[in-house]
Short mmCIF file of C-alpha atoms in Angstrom, two decimals:
data_model
loop_
_atom_site.label_atom_id
_atom_site.label_comp_id
_atom_site.label_asym_id
_atom_site.label_seq_id
_atom_site.Cartn_x
_atom_site.Cartn_y
_atom_site.Cartn_z
CA UNK N 202 11.82 8.45 -2.51
CA UNK N 203 10.45 7.23 -5.78
CA UNK N 204 11.18 7.49 -9.37
CA UNK N 205 8.05 7.58 -11.37
CA UNK N 206 8.18 6.74 -14.94
CA UNK N 207 6.22 4.62 -17.72
CA UNK N 208 6.49 1.35 -19.59
CA UNK N 209 5.02 0.46 -22.70
CA UNK N 210 3.34 -2.89 -23.09
CA UNK N 211 3.50 -4.90 -26.28
CA UNK N 212 0.26 -3.66 -27.36
CA UNK N 213 1.45 0.12 -27.14
CA UNK N 214 -0.48 0.49 -23.70
CA UNK N 215 1.69 3.12 -21.53
CA UNK N 216 1.45 2.09 -17.76
CA UNK N 217 3.07 3.55 -14.85
CA UNK N 218 6.06 2.10 -12.91
CA UNK N 219 7.28 3.05 -9.54
CA UNK N 220 10.87 2.56 -8.79
CA UNK N 221 12.58 2.91 -5.45
CA UNK N 222 15.70 2.00 -3.72
CA UNK N 223 14.94 -1.12 -1.82
CA UNK N 224 18.02 -1.61 0.37
CA UNK N 225 21.79 -0.79 0.50
CA UNK N 226 24.51 -3.47 1.15
CA UNK N 227 27.92 -3.03 2.14
CA UNK N 228 27.40 0.82 2.32
CA UNK N 229 29.27 1.17 5.64
CA UNK N 230 32.41 -0.49 4.34
CA UNK N 231 34.63 2.26 2.58
CA UNK N 232 36.94 -0.30 0.86
CA UNK N 233 34.20 -2.23 -0.78
CA UNK N 234 31.65 -0.72 -3.42
CA UNK N 235 28.24 -0.17 -1.95
CA UNK N 236 25.36 -1.99 -3.63
CA UNK N 237 21.92 -0.55 -4.09
CA UNK N 238 19.08 -2.59 -4.70
CA UNK N 239 16.44 -0.93 -6.88
CA UNK N 240 12.78 -2.45 -7.42
CA UNK N 241 10.29 -1.31 -9.81
CA UNK N 242 6.61 -1.77 -8.99
CA UNK N 243 3.44 -1.64 -11.25
CA UNK N 244 1.19 0.38 -8.89
CA UNK N 245 1.39 2.73 -6.18
CA UNK N 246 -0.14 0.28 -3.73
CA UNK N 247 2.49 -2.50 -4.60
CA UNK N 248 5.16 0.35 -4.23
CA UNK N 249 4.09 1.30 -0.87
CA UNK N 250 3.70 -2.23 0.19
CA UNK N 251 7.11 -3.34 -1.13
CA UNK N 252 5.79 -6.59 -2.57
CA UNK N 253 5.04 -7.99 -6.11
CA UNK N 254 7.87 -5.91 -7.83
CA UNK N 255 8.34 -6.19 -11.78
CA UNK N 256 12.14 -6.41 -11.65
CA UNK N 257 14.96 -5.77 -9.37
CA UNK N 258 18.48 -4.24 -10.29
CA UNK N 259 21.66 -4.42 -8.16
CA UNK N 260 23.86 -1.31 -8.76
CA UNK N 261 27.32 -1.11 -7.32
CA UNK N 262 28.78 2.35 -6.62
CA UNK N 263 31.51 3.75 -4.33
CA UNK N 264 29.64 5.50 -1.60
CA UNK N 265 31.05 8.75 -0.62
CA UNK N 266 30.55 9.38 2.99
CA UNK N 267 32.08 12.90 3.35
CA UNK N 268 29.80 15.64 4.85
CA UNK N 269 29.70 17.64 1.57
CA UNK N 270 28.68 14.27 -0.49
CA UNK N 271 25.34 14.06 -1.96
CA UNK N 272 23.06 11.73 0.01
CA UNK N 273 23.51 8.16 -0.53
CA UNK N 274 20.09 7.92 -2.27
CA UNK N 275 21.43 10.46 -4.82
CA UNK N 276 24.68 8.53 -5.28
CA UNK N 277 22.67 5.34 -5.77
CA UNK N 278 20.32 6.98 -8.29
CA UNK N 279 23.19 8.48 -10.26
CA UNK N 280 24.91 5.04 -10.34
CA UNK N 281 21.42 3.57 -11.66
CA UNK N 282 21.36 6.08 -14.26
CA UNK N 283 24.83 5.39 -15.57
CA UNK N 284 24.75 1.49 -15.36
CA UNK N 285 24.48 -0.18 -18.59
CA UNK N 286 22.16 -3.14 -18.34
CA UNK N 287 22.25 -4.05 -21.96
CA UNK N 288 24.78 -6.66 -21.28
CA UNK N 289 22.40 -8.52 -19.09
CA UNK N 290 21.37 -12.15 -20.31
CA UNK N 291 18.19 -12.22 -18.23
CA UNK N 292 14.89 -11.37 -20.06
CA UNK N 293 13.90 -7.84 -20.15
CA UNK N 294 10.33 -7.94 -19.79
CA UNK N 295 7.76 -8.70 -17.05
CA UNK N 296 4.08 -10.09 -16.97
CA UNK N 297 1.42 -7.93 -15.24
CA UNK N 298 -2.31 -8.72 -15.54
CA UNK N 299 -1.67 -10.68 -18.67
CA UNK N 300 0.18 -8.11 -20.55
CA UNK N 301 3.77 -8.25 -21.21
CA UNK N 302 5.96 -5.24 -20.21
CA UNK N 303 9.21 -4.49 -21.98
CA UNK N 304 11.60 -2.97 -19.40
CA UNK N 305 13.25 0.26 -20.73
CA UNK N 306 16.87 -0.19 -21.00
CA UNK N 307 17.75 3.62 -20.95
CA UNK N 308 17.51 4.37 -17.34
CA UNK N 309 19.42 7.69 -18.00
CA UNK N 310 15.98 8.86 -19.26
CA UNK N 311 14.39 8.37 -16.01
CA UNK N 312 12.96 11.20 -14.33
CA UNK N 313 14.48 12.78 -11.16
CA UNK N 314 13.33 11.20 -7.91
CA UNK N 315 10.20 12.36 -6.29
CA UNK N 316 9.35 12.50 -2.45
CA UNK N 317 6.98 9.79 -1.51
CA UNK N 318 5.03 12.37 0.36
CA UNK N 319 2.21 12.67 -2.18
CA UNK N 320 2.14 8.79 -2.26
CA UNK N 321 2.08 8.72 1.65
CA UNK N 322 -0.70 11.30 1.56
CA UNK N 323 -2.84 9.33 -0.63
CA UNK N 324 -2.22 6.18 1.15
CA UNK N 325 -3.31 8.02 4.52
CA UNK N 326 -6.27 9.50 2.46
CA UNK N 327 -7.30 5.96 1.61
CA UNK N 328 -6.93 4.62 4.83
CA UNK N 329 -9.10 7.65 6.42
CA UNK N 330 -11.58 6.93 3.56
CA UNK N 331 -11.70 3.24 4.41
CA UNK N 332 -12.03 4.10 8.25
CA UNK N 333 -14.89 6.41 7.41
CA UNK N 334 -16.64 3.74 5.56
CA UNK N 335 -16.28 1.35 8.42
CA UNK N 336 -17.63 3.97 10.87
CA UNK N 337 -20.53 4.60 8.41
CA UNK N 338 -21.41 0.86 8.14
CA UNK N 339 -21.13 0.49 11.97
CA UNK N 340 -23.35 3.61 12.51
CA UNK N 341 -25.90 2.19 9.89
CA UNK N 342 -25.79 -1.15 11.58
CA UNK N 343 -26.63 0.41 15.03
CA UNK N 344 -29.41 2.58 13.48
CA UNK N 345 -30.99 -0.62 11.77
CA UNK N 346 -30.68 -2.47 15.17
CA UNK N 347 -32.32 0.64 17.04
CA UNK N 348 -35.13 0.67 14.59
CA UNK N 349 -35.62 -3.00 14.88
CA UNK N 350 -35.74 -2.78 18.73
CA UNK N 351 -38.22 0.27 18.56
CA UNK N 352 -40.42 -1.69 16.32
CA UNK N 353 -40.48 -4.67 18.93
CA UNK N 354 -41.01 -2.39 21.71
CA UNK N 355 -45.02 -2.84 21.63
CA UNK N 356 -44.64 -6.56 21.53
CA UNK N 357 -42.28 -6.74 24.29
CA UNK N 358 -44.43 -4.35 26.50
CA UNK N 359 -47.51 -6.43 25.96
CA UNK N 360 -45.38 -9.49 26.90
CA UNK N 361 -44.15 -7.71 30.08
CA UNK N 362 -47.56 -6.78 30.92
CA UNK N 363 -48.74 -10.52 30.62
CA UNK N 364 -45.85 -11.76 32.87
CA UNK N 365 -46.70 -9.05 35.37
CA UNK N 366 -50.53 -10.20 35.53
CA UNK N 367 -49.36 -13.71 35.80
CA UNK N 368 -47.01 -12.90 38.63
CA UNK N 369 -49.88 -10.89 40.47
CA UNK N 370 -52.35 -13.72 40.01
CA UNK N 371 -49.77 -16.11 41.44
CA UNK N 372 -48.99 -13.91 44.36
CA UNK N 373 -52.70 -13.38 44.94
CA UNK N 374 -53.49 -17.16 45.04
CA UNK N 375 -50.62 -18.02 47.25
CA UNK N 376 -51.57 -18.91 50.94
CA UNK N 377 -50.60 -16.21 53.38
#
């Protein structure tokens, strides 16, 4: 699941950011608060690959494992929304493609999580398009090679005829 929101650059440009729950730590131990690791990515491709993230946040919460409890993702997301990052001393910006992004501190304003299915479908479509391009290029290469061979056919036929004549002459001149 993904949270899709926007960041504003120092230049005022609005760019999308994709936030995902990257991992859980200590979630099985009921006595210790669980730790959710969230990462924000600058593009859908980076989000899907899980690399080159803009920032990472560790959020602790008490995991409720009861049957009627919300999913751990929902519990972690709620904890992310209610966590106050204002007291953090680390810088709250990230650089991407030469632009500085201010990281929003009001995480409670983030939209609800969306399923990653649209992103997965887009990635699958991109892979299918890439495969189609590879097949088209291979087909084109095959057609070009076939055309080249067809063009060489008369030359090869003449050469074959010369070799046959030479072989026949050698056979005729050989002692019986």
